[in-house]
mmCIF file of C-alpha atoms in Angstrom:
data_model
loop_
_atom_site.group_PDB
_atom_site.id
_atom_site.type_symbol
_atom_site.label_atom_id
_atom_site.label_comp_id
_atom_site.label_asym_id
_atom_site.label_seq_id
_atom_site.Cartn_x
_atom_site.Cartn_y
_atom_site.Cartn_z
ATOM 1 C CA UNK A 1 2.230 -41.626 225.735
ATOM 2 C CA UNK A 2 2.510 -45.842 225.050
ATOM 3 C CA UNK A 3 -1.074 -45.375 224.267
ATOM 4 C CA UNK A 4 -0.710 -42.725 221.889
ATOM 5 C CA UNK A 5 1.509 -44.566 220.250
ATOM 6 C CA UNK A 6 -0.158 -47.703 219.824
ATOM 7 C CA UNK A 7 -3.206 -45.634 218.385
ATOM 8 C CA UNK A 8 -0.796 -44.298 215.617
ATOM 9 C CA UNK A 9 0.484 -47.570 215.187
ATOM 10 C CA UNK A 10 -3.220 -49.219 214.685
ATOM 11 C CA UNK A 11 -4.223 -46.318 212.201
ATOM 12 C CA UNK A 12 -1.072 -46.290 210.091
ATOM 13 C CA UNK A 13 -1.068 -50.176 210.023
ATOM 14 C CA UNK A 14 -5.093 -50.158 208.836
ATOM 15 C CA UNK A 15 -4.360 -47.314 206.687
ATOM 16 C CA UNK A 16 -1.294 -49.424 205.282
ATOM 17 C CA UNK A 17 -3.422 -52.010 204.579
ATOM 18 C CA UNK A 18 -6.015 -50.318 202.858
ATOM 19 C CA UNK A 19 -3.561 -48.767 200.610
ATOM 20 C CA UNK A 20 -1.780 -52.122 200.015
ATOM 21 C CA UNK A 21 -5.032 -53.692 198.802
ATOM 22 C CA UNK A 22 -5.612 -50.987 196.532
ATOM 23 C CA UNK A 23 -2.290 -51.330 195.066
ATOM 24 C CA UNK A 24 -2.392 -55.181 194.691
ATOM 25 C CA UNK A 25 -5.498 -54.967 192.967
ATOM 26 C CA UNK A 26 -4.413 -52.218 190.431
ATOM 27 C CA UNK A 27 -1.256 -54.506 189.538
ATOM 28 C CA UNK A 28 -3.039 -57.440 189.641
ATOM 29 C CA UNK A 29 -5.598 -56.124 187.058
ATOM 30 C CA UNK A 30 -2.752 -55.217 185.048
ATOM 31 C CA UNK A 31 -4.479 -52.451 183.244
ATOM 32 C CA UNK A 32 -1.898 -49.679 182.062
ATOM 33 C CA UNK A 33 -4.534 -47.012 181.394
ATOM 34 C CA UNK A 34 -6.404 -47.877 184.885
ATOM 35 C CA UNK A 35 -2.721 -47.663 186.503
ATOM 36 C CA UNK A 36 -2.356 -44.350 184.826
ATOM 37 C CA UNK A 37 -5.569 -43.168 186.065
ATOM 38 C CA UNK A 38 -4.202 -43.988 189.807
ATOM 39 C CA UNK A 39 -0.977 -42.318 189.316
ATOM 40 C CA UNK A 40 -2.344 -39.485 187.903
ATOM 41 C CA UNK A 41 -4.808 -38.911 190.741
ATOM 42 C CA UNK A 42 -1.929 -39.108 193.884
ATOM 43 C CA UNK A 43 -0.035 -36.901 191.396
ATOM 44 C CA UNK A 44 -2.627 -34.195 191.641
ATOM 45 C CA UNK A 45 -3.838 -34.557 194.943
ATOM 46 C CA UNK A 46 -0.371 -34.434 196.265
ATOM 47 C CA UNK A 47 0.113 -31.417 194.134
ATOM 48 C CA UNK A 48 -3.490 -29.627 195.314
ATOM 49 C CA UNK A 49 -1.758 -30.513 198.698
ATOM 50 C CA UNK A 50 1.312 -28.484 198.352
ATOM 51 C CA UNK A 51 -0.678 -25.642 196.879
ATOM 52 C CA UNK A 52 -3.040 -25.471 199.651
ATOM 53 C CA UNK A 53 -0.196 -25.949 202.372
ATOM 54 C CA UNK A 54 1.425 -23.363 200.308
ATOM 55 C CA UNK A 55 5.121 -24.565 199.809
ATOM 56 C CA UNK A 56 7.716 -22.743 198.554
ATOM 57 C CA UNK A 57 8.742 -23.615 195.340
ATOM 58 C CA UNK A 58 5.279 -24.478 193.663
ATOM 59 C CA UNK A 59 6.851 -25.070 190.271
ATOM 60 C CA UNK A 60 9.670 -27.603 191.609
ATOM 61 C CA UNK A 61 6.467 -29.382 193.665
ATOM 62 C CA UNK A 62 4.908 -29.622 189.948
ATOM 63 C CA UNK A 63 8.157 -31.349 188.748
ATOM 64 C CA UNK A 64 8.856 -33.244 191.808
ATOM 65 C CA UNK A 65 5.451 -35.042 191.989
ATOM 66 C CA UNK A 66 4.966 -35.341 188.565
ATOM 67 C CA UNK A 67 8.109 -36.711 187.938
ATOM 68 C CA UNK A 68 7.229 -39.628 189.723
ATOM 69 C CA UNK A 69 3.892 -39.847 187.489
ATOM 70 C CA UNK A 70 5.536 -39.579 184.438
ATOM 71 C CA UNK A 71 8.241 -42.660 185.355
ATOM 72 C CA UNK A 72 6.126 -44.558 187.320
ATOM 73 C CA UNK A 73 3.129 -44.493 184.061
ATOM 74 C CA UNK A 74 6.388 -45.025 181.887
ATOM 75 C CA UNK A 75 7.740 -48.034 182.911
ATOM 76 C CA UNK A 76 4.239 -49.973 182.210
ATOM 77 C CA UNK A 77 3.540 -48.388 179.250
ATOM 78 C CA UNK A 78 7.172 -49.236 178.298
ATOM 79 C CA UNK A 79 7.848 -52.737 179.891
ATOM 80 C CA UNK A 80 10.822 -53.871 181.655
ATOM 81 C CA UNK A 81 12.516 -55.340 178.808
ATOM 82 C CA UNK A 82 9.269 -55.560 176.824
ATOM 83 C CA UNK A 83 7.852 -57.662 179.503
ATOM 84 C CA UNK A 84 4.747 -56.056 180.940
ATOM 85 C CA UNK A 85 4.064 -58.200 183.495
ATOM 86 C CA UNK A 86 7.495 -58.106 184.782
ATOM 87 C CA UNK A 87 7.272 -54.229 184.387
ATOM 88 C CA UNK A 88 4.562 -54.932 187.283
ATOM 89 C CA UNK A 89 6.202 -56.986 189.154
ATOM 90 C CA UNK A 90 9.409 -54.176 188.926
ATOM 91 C CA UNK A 91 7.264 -51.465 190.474
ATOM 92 C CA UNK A 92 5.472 -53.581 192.889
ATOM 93 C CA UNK A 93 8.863 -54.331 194.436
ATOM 94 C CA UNK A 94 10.302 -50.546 194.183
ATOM 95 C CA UNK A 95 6.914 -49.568 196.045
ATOM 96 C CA UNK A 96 6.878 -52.578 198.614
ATOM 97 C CA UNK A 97 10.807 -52.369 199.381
ATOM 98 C CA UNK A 98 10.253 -48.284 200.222
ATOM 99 C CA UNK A 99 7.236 -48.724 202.272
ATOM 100 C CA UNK A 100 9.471 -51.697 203.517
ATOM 101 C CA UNK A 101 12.119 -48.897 204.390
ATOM 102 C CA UNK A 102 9.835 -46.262 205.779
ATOM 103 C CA UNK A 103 7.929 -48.937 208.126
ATOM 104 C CA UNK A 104 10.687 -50.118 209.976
ATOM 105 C CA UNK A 105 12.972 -46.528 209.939
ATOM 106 C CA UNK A 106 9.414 -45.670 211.706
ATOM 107 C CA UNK A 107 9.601 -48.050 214.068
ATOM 108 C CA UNK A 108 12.823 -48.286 215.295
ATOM 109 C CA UNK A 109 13.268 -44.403 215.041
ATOM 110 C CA UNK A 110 10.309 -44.422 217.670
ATOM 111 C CA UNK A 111 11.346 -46.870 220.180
ATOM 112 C CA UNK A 112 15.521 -46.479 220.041
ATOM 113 C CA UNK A 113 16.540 -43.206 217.949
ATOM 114 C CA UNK A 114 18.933 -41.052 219.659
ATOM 115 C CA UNK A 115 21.553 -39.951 217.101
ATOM 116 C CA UNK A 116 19.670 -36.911 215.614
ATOM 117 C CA UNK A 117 20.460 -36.402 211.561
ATOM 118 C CA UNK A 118 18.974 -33.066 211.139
ATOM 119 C CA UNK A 119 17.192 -32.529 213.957
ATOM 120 C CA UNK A 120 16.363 -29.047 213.036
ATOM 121 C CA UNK A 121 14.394 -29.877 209.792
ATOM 122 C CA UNK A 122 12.774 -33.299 211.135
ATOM 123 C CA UNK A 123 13.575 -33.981 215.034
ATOM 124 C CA UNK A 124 12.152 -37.793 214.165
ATOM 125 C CA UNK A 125 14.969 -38.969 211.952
ATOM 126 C CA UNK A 126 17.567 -40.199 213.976
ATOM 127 C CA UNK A 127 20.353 -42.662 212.482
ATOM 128 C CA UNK A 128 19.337 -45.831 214.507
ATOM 129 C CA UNK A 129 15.952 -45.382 212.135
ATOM 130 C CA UNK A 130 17.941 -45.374 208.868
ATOM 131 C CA UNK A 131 19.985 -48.233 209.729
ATOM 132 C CA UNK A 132 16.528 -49.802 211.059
ATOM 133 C CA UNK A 133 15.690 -49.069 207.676
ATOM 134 C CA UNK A 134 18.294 -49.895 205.646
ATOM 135 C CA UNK A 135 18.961 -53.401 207.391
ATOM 136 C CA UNK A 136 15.830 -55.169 205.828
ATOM 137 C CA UNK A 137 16.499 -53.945 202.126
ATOM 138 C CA UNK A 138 19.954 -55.326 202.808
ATOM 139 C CA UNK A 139 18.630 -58.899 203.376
ATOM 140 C CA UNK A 140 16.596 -58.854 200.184
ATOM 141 C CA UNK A 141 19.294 -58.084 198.452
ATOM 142 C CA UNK A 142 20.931 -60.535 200.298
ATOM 143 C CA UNK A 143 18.280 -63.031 199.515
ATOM 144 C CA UNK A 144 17.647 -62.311 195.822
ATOM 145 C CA UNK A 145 21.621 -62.879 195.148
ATOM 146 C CA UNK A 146 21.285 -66.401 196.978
ATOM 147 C CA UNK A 147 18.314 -67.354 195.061
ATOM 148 C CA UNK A 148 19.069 -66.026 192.048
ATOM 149 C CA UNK A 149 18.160 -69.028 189.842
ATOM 150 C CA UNK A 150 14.746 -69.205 190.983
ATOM 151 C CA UNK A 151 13.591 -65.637 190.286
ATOM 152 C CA UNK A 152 12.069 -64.534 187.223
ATOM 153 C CA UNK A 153 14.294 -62.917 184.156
ATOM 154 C CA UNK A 154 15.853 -59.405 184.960
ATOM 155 C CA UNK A 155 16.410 -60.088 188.739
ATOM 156 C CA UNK A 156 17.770 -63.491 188.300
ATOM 157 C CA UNK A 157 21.486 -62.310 188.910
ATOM 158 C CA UNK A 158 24.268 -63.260 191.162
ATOM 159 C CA UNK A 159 25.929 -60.081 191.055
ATOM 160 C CA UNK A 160 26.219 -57.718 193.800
ATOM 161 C CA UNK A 161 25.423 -54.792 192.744
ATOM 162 C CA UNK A 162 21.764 -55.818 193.352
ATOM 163 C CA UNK A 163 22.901 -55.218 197.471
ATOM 164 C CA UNK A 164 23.599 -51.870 196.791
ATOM 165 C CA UNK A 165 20.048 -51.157 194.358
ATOM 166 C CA UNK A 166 18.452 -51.869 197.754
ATOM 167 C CA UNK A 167 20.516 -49.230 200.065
ATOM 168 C CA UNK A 168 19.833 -47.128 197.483
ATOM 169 C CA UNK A 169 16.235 -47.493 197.901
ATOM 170 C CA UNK A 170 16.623 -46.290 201.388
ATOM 171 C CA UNK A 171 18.408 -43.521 201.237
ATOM 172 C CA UNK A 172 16.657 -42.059 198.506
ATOM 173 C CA UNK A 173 13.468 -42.876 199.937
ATOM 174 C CA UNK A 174 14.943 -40.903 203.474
ATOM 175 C CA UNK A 175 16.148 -38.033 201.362
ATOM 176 C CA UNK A 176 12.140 -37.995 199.573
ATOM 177 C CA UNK A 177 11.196 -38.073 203.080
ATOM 178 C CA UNK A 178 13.070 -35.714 204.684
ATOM 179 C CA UNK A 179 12.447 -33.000 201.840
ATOM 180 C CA UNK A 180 8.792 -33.147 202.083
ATOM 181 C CA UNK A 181 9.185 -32.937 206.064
ATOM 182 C CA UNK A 182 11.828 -29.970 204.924
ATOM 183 C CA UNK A 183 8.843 -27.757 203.222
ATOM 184 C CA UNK A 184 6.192 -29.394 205.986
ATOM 185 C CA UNK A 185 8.719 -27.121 208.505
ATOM 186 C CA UNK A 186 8.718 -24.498 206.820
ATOM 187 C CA UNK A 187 4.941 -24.393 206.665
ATOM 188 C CA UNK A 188 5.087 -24.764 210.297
ATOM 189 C CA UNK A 189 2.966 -28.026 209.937
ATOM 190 C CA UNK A 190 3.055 -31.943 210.980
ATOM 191 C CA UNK A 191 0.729 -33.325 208.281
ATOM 192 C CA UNK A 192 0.124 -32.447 204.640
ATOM 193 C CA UNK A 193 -3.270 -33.284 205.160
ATOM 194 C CA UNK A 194 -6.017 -35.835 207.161
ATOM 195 C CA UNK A 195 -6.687 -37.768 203.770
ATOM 196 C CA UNK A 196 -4.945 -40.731 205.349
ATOM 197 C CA UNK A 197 -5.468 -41.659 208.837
ATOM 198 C CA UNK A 198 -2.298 -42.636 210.802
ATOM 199 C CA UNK A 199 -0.283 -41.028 208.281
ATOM 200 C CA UNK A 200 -1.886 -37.308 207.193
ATOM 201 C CA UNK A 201 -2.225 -36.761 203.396
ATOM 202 C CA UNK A 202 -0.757 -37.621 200.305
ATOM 203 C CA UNK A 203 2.433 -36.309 200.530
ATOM 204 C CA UNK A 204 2.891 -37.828 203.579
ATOM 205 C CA UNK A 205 2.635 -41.005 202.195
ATOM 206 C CA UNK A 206 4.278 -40.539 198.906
ATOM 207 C CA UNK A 207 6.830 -38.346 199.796
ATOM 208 C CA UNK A 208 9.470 -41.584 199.908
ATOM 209 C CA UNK A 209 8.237 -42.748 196.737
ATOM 210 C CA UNK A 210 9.377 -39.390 195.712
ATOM 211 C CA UNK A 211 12.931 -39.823 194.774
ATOM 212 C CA UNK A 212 13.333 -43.092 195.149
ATOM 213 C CA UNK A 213 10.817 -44.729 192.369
ATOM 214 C CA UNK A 214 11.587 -42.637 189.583
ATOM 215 C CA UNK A 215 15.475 -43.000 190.134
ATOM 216 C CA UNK A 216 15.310 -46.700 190.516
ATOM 217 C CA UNK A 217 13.519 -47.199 187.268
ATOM 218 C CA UNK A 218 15.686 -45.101 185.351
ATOM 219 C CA UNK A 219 19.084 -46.943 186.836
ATOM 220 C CA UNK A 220 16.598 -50.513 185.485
ATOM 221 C CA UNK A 221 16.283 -49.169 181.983
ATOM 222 C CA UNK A 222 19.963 -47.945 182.119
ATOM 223 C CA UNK A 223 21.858 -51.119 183.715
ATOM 224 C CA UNK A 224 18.900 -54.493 182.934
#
């Protein structure tokens, strides 16, 4: 069983890796129309993926995961605060805090989850995980209030708010989460798909981002 798990571990952190690279690169190039083209291909694969695993709901899967196109390819067509670059920076940290969140929910869900949250939709969430997860977005926010000063425009701020922008990551990346595992349930499956090693398919990887990307950068554009 240890060794099982440290397989998992090894393929979800190479597959992480791989799919950091991939997303440094595209917001490093800072090419809207390239980023576009990215977003628009999870979009559709994730969406060919709850076709094939045939969800319920098809046309709510269409909104759901496009939804998350449309505001992710938004905000760097629009800019934070006509700022491209800093519209980059904005959804590299939205994307880095979730996977943030999911990574260590994983992790300590794994080794010391015990309080079941809905154990009959997704026996793996356990509260000890969302508080493993929580606890690191905390400390960012944490952080970016103490060091305010030295952080570019926008997120230069020494109100506290910011502290609760983070927890809201989480638990709108665990709600994106559970939903997907919700449908995956009801499907009677564990994976989406074998796209990803270590983590199954697209959906599985998105299905934080879900939720919690789009809501995030409409509560920007509303309160920055």
């Amino acid at each position: 069983m240890v060794r099982g798990f440290k397989i998992e571990m090894l393929l979800r952190l190479l597959t992480a890796l791989t799919i950091t690279a991939v997303i440094v690169m595209v917001l490093y190039l800072q090419n809207s129309w390239l980023f576009a083209l990215v977003i628009l291909l999870v979009c559709l694969s994730g969406y060919y993926e709850w076709i094939s695993n045939r969800f319920k709901y098809p046309l709510y899967g269409f909104l759901l995961i496009f939804n998350f196109g449309f505001w992710s390819i938004f905000l760097i067509f629009r800019g934070a605060g006509g700022d491209e670059l800093m519209a980059y920076f904005l959804y590299g940290a939205i994307i880095f805090s979730t996977a943030l969140f999911d990574t260590f929910a994983f992790i300590i869900g794994s080794n010391f989850g015990k309080t079941y949250i809905v154990k009959n939709i997704s026996p793996n969430k356990t509260l000890e995980g969302l508080i493993g997860g929580l606890l690191p977005l905390i400390l960012i926010g944490i952080f970016l209030i103490e060091y305010q000063s030295k952080l570019p425009g926008a997120l230069g701020t020494k109100d506290y708010w910011i502290i609760l922008y983070f927890v809201l990551i989480g638990l709108s990346a665990f709600i994106g989460d559970l939903l997907i595992s919700y449908f995956k349930r009801q499907s009677g499956i564990k994976d989406t798909g074998t796209i990803l090693p270590g983590h199954g398919g697209v959906l599985d990887r998105i299905d934080s981002h879900l939720i919690a990307t789009p809501l995030l950068i409409i509560l920007f554009f509303i309160f920055l």
